[in-house]
Amino acid sequence: MAVETTLILCKPDAIERRLVGEIVGRLERRGYAVRAMQMMTLDKARAKRHYGEHEGKPFFDELVSFITSGPLVALAVEGEGVIEGCRQMIGATDPLKAAPGSVRADFAQTVGRNLVHASDSAESARRELPIFFDTFG
Ligand code: IDP
Ligand code: MG
């Protein structure tokens, strides 16, 4: 398995609920390396670019409004198989369907407030990382 880099976002609900340390700590304890990390508040344009694949879906406006509602913490995280590994660790999109022990199952209740984003493929990671970090452009 190759060394990869993925984009992780601790979304505004994670900041609000003081769960950034918990989330980043879990990634570090698995052995993944934080290569970049920044707190920022997204404007609508950047949020729409990040979530472009969902444009036109019924939840899109709510999603953009939520992700721009307050600061988030963006991370570039590196490791062997990190893209799939982080998807495992955050759990399914709907916390009710997320595996026990995953972040979403342990700490979240609803899809709209599921705490964390992780790129879902190598192609998504390549597209998403430069939206947040110039160094990955
Ligand atoms: P993911 O975050 O697990 O990759 P996606 O399908 O890419 O899930 O959706 C992006 C985000 O949009 C989700 O994390 C969730 O917050 C929100 N979302 C997805 N589906 C719904 C829905 O049916 N209702 C409300 N929000 C949704
Ligand atoms: Mg996704």
Short mmCIF file of N, CA and C and ligand atoms in Angstrom, two decimals:
data_model
loop_
_atom_site.label_atom_id
_atom_site.label_comp_id
_atom_site.label_asym_id
_atom_site.label_seq_id
_atom_site.Cartn_x
_atom_site.Cartn_y
_atom_site.Cartn_z
N MET A 1 0.85 -1.21 0.00
CA MET A 1 0.00 0.00 0.00
C MET A 1 0.88 1.24 0.00
N ALA A 2 0.54 2.16 -0.86
CA ALA A 2 1.38 3.36 -1.02
C ALA A 2 1.10 4.40 0.06
N VAL A 3 2.10 5.24 0.30
CA VAL A 3 1.91 6.39 1.18
C VAL A 3 1.07 7.42 0.41
N GLU A 4 0.01 7.87 1.05
CA GLU A 4 -0.93 8.81 0.41
C GLU A 4 -1.15 9.99 1.35
N THR A 5 -1.80 11.03 0.83
CA THR A 5 -2.23 12.15 1.67
C THR A 5 -3.72 12.37 1.44
N THR A 6 -4.43 12.63 2.51
CA THR A 6 -5.87 12.88 2.42
C THR A 6 -6.23 14.19 3.09
N LEU A 7 -7.39 14.72 2.71
CA LEU A 7 -7.90 15.93 3.36
C LEU A 7 -8.89 15.55 4.45
N ILE A 8 -8.63 16.05 5.64
CA ILE A 8 -9.57 15.89 6.76
C ILE A 8 -10.08 17.28 7.15
N LEU A 9 -11.36 17.40 7.36
CA LEU A 9 -11.92 18.63 7.93
C LEU A 9 -12.61 18.29 9.24
N CYS A 10 -12.21 18.97 10.30
CA CYS A 10 -13.00 18.97 11.53
C CYS A 10 -13.99 20.11 11.33
N LYS A 11 -15.25 19.75 11.08
CA LYS A 11 -16.26 20.71 10.65
C LYS A 11 -16.66 21.63 11.83
N PRO A 12 -17.42 22.71 11.54
CA PRO A 12 -17.76 23.67 12.60
C PRO A 12 -18.39 23.04 13.85
N ASP A 13 -19.12 21.94 13.68
CA ASP A 13 -19.71 21.31 14.88
C ASP A 13 -18.63 20.67 15.76
N ALA A 14 -17.54 20.22 15.15
CA ALA A 14 -16.43 19.64 15.93
C ALA A 14 -15.73 20.71 16.75
N ILE A 15 -15.60 21.91 16.17
CA ILE A 15 -14.99 23.03 16.91
C ILE A 15 -15.90 23.41 18.08
N GLU A 16 -17.17 23.59 17.74
CA GLU A 16 -18.17 24.00 18.72
C GLU A 16 -18.21 23.03 19.91
N ARG A 17 -18.05 21.74 19.61
CA ARG A 17 -18.17 20.72 20.66
C ARG A 17 -16.83 20.33 21.28
N ARG A 18 -15.79 21.07 20.92
CA ARG A 18 -14.45 20.82 21.49
C ARG A 18 -13.96 19.40 21.22
N LEU A 19 -14.16 18.93 19.97
CA LEU A 19 -13.76 17.56 19.63
C LEU A 19 -12.57 17.50 18.68
N VAL A 20 -11.94 18.65 18.40
CA VAL A 20 -10.81 18.64 17.46
C VAL A 20 -9.68 17.76 17.98
N GLY A 21 -9.33 17.94 19.24
CA GLY A 21 -8.23 17.15 19.82
C GLY A 21 -8.54 15.66 19.77
N GLU A 22 -9.77 15.31 20.09
CA GLU A 22 -10.19 13.90 20.05
C GLU A 22 -10.01 13.32 18.64
N ILE A 23 -10.46 14.07 17.64
CA ILE A 23 -10.41 13.58 16.25
C ILE A 23 -8.97 13.49 15.77
N VAL A 24 -8.20 14.57 15.95
CA VAL A 24 -6.81 14.57 15.49
C VAL A 24 -6.00 13.55 16.29
N GLY A 25 -6.29 13.43 17.59
CA GLY A 25 -5.59 12.45 18.42
C GLY A 25 -5.79 11.02 17.93
N ARG A 26 -7.02 10.73 17.50
CA ARG A 26 -7.28 9.37 16.98
C ARG A 26 -6.44 9.10 15.73
N LEU A 27 -6.37 10.11 14.84
CA LEU A 27 -5.59 9.93 13.61
C LEU A 27 -4.11 9.74 13.94
N GLU A 28 -3.61 10.54 14.86
CA GLU A 28 -2.19 10.42 15.25
C GLU A 28 -1.91 9.08 15.93
N ARG A 29 -2.82 8.65 16.78
CA ARG A 29 -2.58 7.38 17.48
C ARG A 29 -2.59 6.20 16.53
N ARG A 30 -3.26 6.35 15.38
CA ARG A 30 -3.18 5.28 14.38
C ARG A 30 -1.83 5.31 13.67
N GLY A 31 -1.11 6.40 13.85
CA GLY A 31 0.22 6.50 13.25
C GLY A 31 0.27 7.41 12.05
N TYR A 32 -0.84 8.03 11.70
CA TYR A 32 -0.85 8.95 10.57
C TYR A 32 -0.16 10.25 10.96
N ALA A 33 0.43 10.90 9.96
CA ALA A 33 1.20 12.13 10.21
C ALA A 33 0.43 13.35 9.74
N VAL A 34 0.33 14.35 10.60
CA VAL A 34 -0.27 15.62 10.21
C VAL A 34 0.79 16.41 9.45
N ARG A 35 0.55 16.69 8.18
CA ARG A 35 1.52 17.42 7.35
C ARG A 35 1.17 18.89 7.20
N ALA A 36 -0.09 19.23 7.41
CA ALA A 36 -0.53 20.64 7.38
C ALA A 36 -1.81 20.72 8.18
N MET A 37 -2.02 21.88 8.81
CA MET A 37 -3.21 22.04 9.64
C MET A 37 -3.52 23.52 9.76
N GLN A 38 -4.78 23.87 9.49
CA GLN A 38 -5.14 25.29 9.55
C GLN A 38 -6.60 25.48 9.96
N MET A 39 -6.80 26.42 10.88
CA MET A 39 -8.17 26.82 11.21
C MET A 39 -8.58 27.95 10.29
N MET A 40 -9.77 27.85 9.73
CA MET A 40 -10.24 28.88 8.80
C MET A 40 -11.76 28.85 8.73
N THR A 41 -12.33 29.96 8.30
CA THR A 41 -13.77 29.99 8.02
C THR A 41 -13.94 30.08 6.51
N LEU A 42 -14.63 29.12 5.92
CA LEU A 42 -14.79 29.09 4.47
C LEU A 42 -15.79 30.14 4.01
N ASP A 43 -15.51 30.76 2.85
CA ASP A 43 -16.56 31.56 2.23
C ASP A 43 -17.39 30.63 1.34
N LYS A 44 -18.53 31.15 0.86
CA LYS A 44 -19.46 30.29 0.12
C LYS A 44 -18.81 29.73 -1.15
N ALA A 45 -17.98 30.53 -1.82
CA ALA A 45 -17.38 30.08 -3.07
C ALA A 45 -16.48 28.87 -2.84
N ARG A 46 -15.67 28.94 -1.78
CA ARG A 46 -14.76 27.83 -1.51
C ARG A 46 -15.55 26.59 -1.03
N ALA A 47 -16.59 26.83 -0.27
CA ALA A 47 -17.43 25.72 0.20
C ALA A 47 -18.09 25.01 -0.98
N LYS A 48 -18.58 25.79 -1.94
CA LYS A 48 -19.24 25.20 -3.12
C LYS A 48 -18.25 24.46 -3.99
N ARG A 49 -17.03 24.95 -4.04
CA ARG A 49 -15.99 24.25 -4.81
C ARG A 49 -15.70 22.90 -4.14
N HIS A 50 -15.54 22.93 -2.83
CA HIS A 50 -15.23 21.69 -2.10
C HIS A 50 -16.35 20.67 -2.26
N TYR A 51 -17.59 21.10 -2.14
CA TYR A 51 -18.73 20.18 -2.20
C TYR A 51 -19.40 20.19 -3.58
N GLY A 52 -18.66 20.55 -4.63
CA GLY A 52 -19.20 20.67 -5.99
C GLY A 52 -19.98 19.46 -6.47
N GLU A 53 -19.53 18.26 -6.06
CA GLU A 53 -20.19 17.03 -6.52
C GLU A 53 -21.64 16.95 -6.03
N HIS A 54 -21.97 17.71 -4.99
CA HIS A 54 -23.32 17.63 -4.42
C HIS A 54 -24.24 18.76 -4.89
N GLU A 55 -23.74 19.62 -5.78
CA GLU A 55 -24.55 20.73 -6.26
C GLU A 55 -25.84 20.19 -6.90
N GLY A 56 -26.96 20.79 -6.56
CA GLY A 56 -28.25 20.34 -7.12
C GLY A 56 -28.98 19.35 -6.22
N LYS A 57 -28.28 18.77 -5.25
CA LYS A 57 -28.96 17.84 -4.33
C LYS A 57 -29.77 18.63 -3.30
N PRO A 58 -30.82 18.01 -2.75
CA PRO A 58 -31.71 18.75 -1.84
C PRO A 58 -31.02 19.32 -0.60
N PHE A 59 -29.94 18.68 -0.15
CA PHE A 59 -29.29 19.14 1.07
C PHE A 59 -28.14 20.12 0.80
N PHE A 60 -27.90 20.47 -0.49
CA PHE A 60 -26.71 21.25 -0.84
C PHE A 60 -26.67 22.62 -0.14
N ASP A 61 -27.77 23.37 -0.20
CA ASP A 61 -27.78 24.71 0.38
C ASP A 61 -27.52 24.67 1.89
N GLU A 62 -28.16 23.70 2.54
CA GLU A 62 -27.98 23.54 3.98
C GLU A 62 -26.52 23.16 4.31
N LEU A 63 -25.95 22.32 3.46
CA LEU A 63 -24.58 21.87 3.65
C LEU A 63 -23.60 23.05 3.55
N VAL A 64 -23.78 23.87 2.51
CA VAL A 64 -22.91 25.03 2.30
C VAL A 64 -23.09 26.02 3.45
N SER A 65 -24.33 26.21 3.84
CA SER A 65 -24.60 27.14 4.93
C SER A 65 -23.97 26.65 6.24
N PHE A 66 -24.05 25.36 6.49
CA PHE A 66 -23.44 24.82 7.72
C PHE A 66 -21.91 24.90 7.70
N ILE A 67 -21.31 24.51 6.59
CA ILE A 67 -19.84 24.42 6.56
C ILE A 67 -19.20 25.82 6.60
N THR A 68 -20.00 26.85 6.25
CA THR A 68 -19.49 28.23 6.32
C THR A 68 -19.95 28.95 7.60
N SER A 69 -20.61 28.22 8.49
CA SER A 69 -21.25 28.86 9.65
C SER A 69 -20.27 29.25 10.76
N GLY A 70 -19.05 28.73 10.68
CA GLY A 70 -18.06 29.03 11.72
C GLY A 70 -16.74 28.42 11.31
N PRO A 71 -15.72 28.60 12.13
CA PRO A 71 -14.42 28.07 11.76
C PRO A 71 -14.39 26.54 11.70
N LEU A 72 -13.55 26.02 10.82
CA LEU A 72 -13.27 24.58 10.77
C LEU A 72 -11.76 24.42 10.87
N VAL A 73 -11.32 23.19 11.08
CA VAL A 73 -9.89 22.90 11.07
C VAL A 73 -9.62 21.92 9.93
N ALA A 74 -8.80 22.36 8.97
CA ALA A 74 -8.44 21.53 7.82
C ALA A 74 -7.07 20.92 8.06
N LEU A 75 -6.93 19.65 7.68
CA LEU A 75 -5.65 18.95 7.85
C LEU A 75 -5.29 18.16 6.59
N ALA A 76 -4.01 18.14 6.27
CA ALA A 76 -3.49 17.21 5.28
C ALA A 76 -2.81 16.10 6.09
N VAL A 77 -3.30 14.88 5.92
CA VAL A 77 -2.85 13.77 6.76
C VAL A 77 -2.24 12.69 5.88
N GLU A 78 -1.07 12.22 6.29
CA GLU A 78 -0.30 11.29 5.45
C GLU A 78 -0.13 9.94 6.12
N GLY A 79 -0.15 8.90 5.32
CA GLY A 79 0.12 7.57 5.84
C GLY A 79 -0.13 6.51 4.78
N GLU A 80 0.22 5.28 5.11
CA GLU A 80 -0.03 4.19 4.17
C GLU A 80 -1.51 3.85 4.16
N GLY A 81 -2.12 3.93 3.01
CA GLY A 81 -3.55 3.64 2.90
C GLY A 81 -4.41 4.61 3.68
N VAL A 82 -3.91 5.83 3.88
CA VAL A 82 -4.60 6.78 4.79
C VAL A 82 -5.99 7.17 4.30
N ILE A 83 -6.20 7.14 2.98
CA ILE A 83 -7.51 7.58 2.46
C ILE A 83 -8.60 6.62 2.94
N GLU A 84 -8.39 5.33 2.70
CA GLU A 84 -9.36 4.34 3.16
C GLU A 84 -9.38 4.24 4.69
N GLY A 85 -8.20 4.35 5.29
CA GLY A 85 -8.11 4.25 6.75
C GLY A 85 -8.91 5.34 7.45
N CYS A 86 -8.84 6.56 6.93
CA CYS A 86 -9.59 7.66 7.55
C CYS A 86 -11.08 7.51 7.31
N ARG A 87 -11.46 7.00 6.14
CA ARG A 87 -12.90 6.76 5.91
C ARG A 87 -13.43 5.75 6.93
N GLN A 88 -12.63 4.72 7.18
CA GLN A 88 -13.00 3.75 8.22
C GLN A 88 -13.17 4.43 9.58
N MET A 89 -12.19 5.26 9.91
CA MET A 89 -12.17 5.87 11.24
C MET A 89 -13.28 6.88 11.45
N ILE A 90 -13.72 7.56 10.39
CA ILE A 90 -14.82 8.52 10.58
C ILE A 90 -16.17 7.82 10.55
N GLY A 91 -16.28 6.70 9.81
CA GLY A 91 -17.54 5.95 9.76
C GLY A 91 -18.46 6.45 8.66
N ALA A 92 -19.56 5.74 8.46
CA ALA A 92 -20.52 6.07 7.40
C ALA A 92 -21.09 7.47 7.60
N THR A 93 -21.53 8.07 6.49
CA THR A 93 -22.05 9.45 6.49
C THR A 93 -23.14 9.65 7.54
N ASP A 94 -24.05 8.68 7.62
CA ASP A 94 -25.13 8.75 8.62
C ASP A 94 -24.63 8.10 9.92
N PRO A 95 -24.52 8.87 10.98
CA PRO A 95 -24.00 8.32 12.24
C PRO A 95 -24.75 7.08 12.71
N LEU A 96 -26.01 6.96 12.33
CA LEU A 96 -26.78 5.77 12.75
C LEU A 96 -26.32 4.52 12.01
N LYS A 97 -25.64 4.71 10.88
CA LYS A 97 -25.14 3.57 10.11
C LYS A 97 -23.63 3.39 10.27
N ALA A 98 -23.00 4.30 11.00
CA ALA A 98 -21.55 4.25 11.17
C ALA A 98 -21.17 3.12 12.13
N ALA A 99 -20.04 2.48 11.85
CA ALA A 99 -19.58 1.37 12.69
C ALA A 99 -19.27 1.87 14.10
N PRO A 100 -19.65 1.07 15.10
CA PRO A 100 -19.29 1.44 16.48
C PRO A 100 -17.78 1.63 16.57
N GLY A 101 -17.36 2.64 17.30
CA GLY A 101 -15.93 2.92 17.42
C GLY A 101 -15.45 3.96 16.43
N SER A 102 -16.29 4.26 15.44
CA SER A 102 -15.91 5.33 14.51
C SER A 102 -16.28 6.69 15.14
N VAL A 103 -15.68 7.75 14.62
CA VAL A 103 -15.93 9.08 15.18
C VAL A 103 -17.42 9.42 15.11
N ARG A 104 -18.03 9.18 13.94
CA ARG A 104 -19.43 9.57 13.78
C ARG A 104 -20.34 8.74 14.69
N ALA A 105 -20.05 7.45 14.84
CA ALA A 105 -20.88 6.62 15.73
C ALA A 105 -20.68 7.03 17.19
N ASP A 106 -19.46 7.37 17.54
CA ASP A 106 -19.16 7.66 18.94
C ASP A 106 -19.66 9.04 19.38
N PHE A 107 -19.69 10.01 18.42
CA PHE A 107 -19.93 11.39 18.86
C PHE A 107 -21.05 12.13 18.14
N ALA A 108 -21.62 11.56 17.06
CA ALA A 108 -22.59 12.32 16.27
C ALA A 108 -23.95 11.64 16.24
N GLN A 109 -24.97 12.45 15.92
CA GLN A 109 -26.33 11.93 15.87
C GLN A 109 -26.95 11.97 14.48
N THR A 110 -26.61 13.00 13.68
CA THR A 110 -27.31 13.20 12.41
C THR A 110 -26.33 13.44 11.26
N VAL A 111 -26.78 13.17 10.02
CA VAL A 111 -25.93 13.39 8.83
C VAL A 111 -25.51 14.84 8.70
N GLY A 112 -26.39 15.74 9.07
CA GLY A 112 -26.11 17.17 8.91
C GLY A 112 -25.09 17.70 9.91
N ARG A 113 -24.82 16.93 10.95
CA ARG A 113 -23.85 17.35 11.99
C ARG A 113 -22.96 16.15 12.30
N ASN A 114 -22.22 15.72 11.27
CA ASN A 114 -21.44 14.49 11.45
C ASN A 114 -19.94 14.73 11.65
N LEU A 115 -19.60 15.97 12.03
CA LEU A 115 -18.31 16.32 12.63
C LEU A 115 -17.09 16.38 11.74
N VAL A 116 -16.99 15.48 10.75
CA VAL A 116 -15.71 15.37 10.06
C VAL A 116 -15.90 15.02 8.59
N HIS A 117 -14.99 15.54 7.78
CA HIS A 117 -14.92 15.18 6.36
C HIS A 117 -13.60 14.46 6.13
N ALA A 118 -13.64 13.44 5.26
CA ALA A 118 -12.39 12.80 4.81
C ALA A 118 -12.55 12.49 3.33
N SER A 119 -11.54 12.78 2.53
CA SER A 119 -11.61 12.50 1.08
C SER A 119 -11.97 11.04 0.87
N ASP A 120 -12.82 10.78 -0.15
CA ASP A 120 -13.32 9.41 -0.33
C ASP A 120 -12.54 8.58 -1.35
N SER A 121 -11.53 9.17 -2.00
CA SER A 121 -10.72 8.44 -2.99
C SER A 121 -9.46 9.24 -3.27
N ALA A 122 -8.51 8.61 -3.96
CA ALA A 122 -7.27 9.31 -4.32
C ALA A 122 -7.60 10.51 -5.22
N GLU A 123 -8.56 10.30 -6.11
CA GLU A 123 -8.94 11.38 -7.02
C GLU A 123 -9.56 12.55 -6.22
N SER A 124 -10.41 12.25 -5.26
CA SER A 124 -11.01 13.31 -4.44
C SER A 124 -9.93 14.03 -3.63
N ALA A 125 -9.00 13.27 -3.06
CA ALA A 125 -7.92 13.89 -2.27
C ALA A 125 -7.12 14.85 -3.14
N ARG A 126 -6.80 14.43 -4.35
CA ARG A 126 -6.03 15.30 -5.28
C ARG A 126 -6.81 16.56 -5.61
N ARG A 127 -8.11 16.45 -5.74
CA ARG A 127 -8.95 17.61 -6.06
C ARG A 127 -9.14 18.52 -4.84
N GLU A 128 -9.32 17.91 -3.68
CA GLU A 128 -9.71 18.68 -2.49
C GLU A 128 -8.54 19.36 -1.78
N LEU A 129 -7.38 18.70 -1.72
CA LEU A 129 -6.26 19.25 -0.93
C LEU A 129 -5.89 20.67 -1.36
N PRO A 130 -5.78 20.95 -2.69
CA PRO A 130 -5.40 22.31 -3.10
C PRO A 130 -6.45 23.37 -2.79
N ILE A 131 -7.69 22.96 -2.51
CA ILE A 131 -8.72 23.94 -2.13
C ILE A 131 -8.38 24.54 -0.77
N PHE A 132 -7.64 23.76 0.04
CA PHE A 132 -7.33 24.20 1.41
C PHE A 132 -5.86 24.54 1.62
N PHE A 133 -4.97 23.93 0.84
CA PHE A 133 -3.53 24.12 1.07
C PHE A 133 -2.80 24.36 -0.25
N ASP A 134 -2.19 25.55 -0.37
CA ASP A 134 -1.43 25.91 -1.57
C ASP A 134 -0.33 24.90 -1.86
N THR A 135 0.26 24.36 -0.78
CA THR A 135 1.40 23.46 -0.94
C THR A 135 1.03 22.15 -1.63
N PHE A 136 -0.26 21.86 -1.73
CA PHE A 136 -0.69 20.64 -2.42
C PHE A 136 -1.27 20.94 -3.79
N GLY A 137 -1.02 22.16 -4.30
CA GLY A 137 -1.58 22.57 -5.60
C GLY A 137 -0.85 21.95 -6.76
P1 IDP B 1 -19.28 12.00 3.36
O1 IDP B 1 -19.02 13.23 4.18
O2 IDP B 1 -19.43 10.78 4.21
O3 IDP B 1 -18.27 11.82 2.25
P2 IDP B 1 -21.15 12.84 1.30
O4 IDP B 1 -22.15 11.95 0.67
O5 IDP B 1 -19.97 13.23 0.48
O6 IDP B 1 -20.71 12.18 2.69
O7 IDP B 1 -21.93 14.15 1.76
C1 IDP B 1 -21.20 15.29 2.20
C2 IDP B 1 -21.84 15.80 3.47
O8 IDP B 1 -23.15 16.27 3.16
C3 IDP B 1 -22.05 14.75 4.55
O9 IDP B 1 -20.92 14.57 5.38
C4 IDP B 1 -23.23 15.31 5.31
O10 IDP B 1 -22.80 16.25 6.30
C5 IDP B 1 -24.03 16.02 4.25
N1 IDP B 1 -25.12 15.16 3.78
C6 IDP B 1 -25.02 14.08 2.97
N2 IDP B 1 -26.22 13.52 2.74
C7 IDP B 1 -27.11 14.29 3.41
C8 IDP B 1 -28.53 14.23 3.56
O11 IDP B 1 -29.22 13.36 3.00
N3 IDP B 1 -29.09 15.22 4.34
C9 IDP B 1 -28.35 16.20 4.95
N4 IDP B 1 -27.01 16.27 4.83
C10 IDP B 1 -26.39 15.34 4.08
MG MG B 2 -17.93 12.92 0.54
#
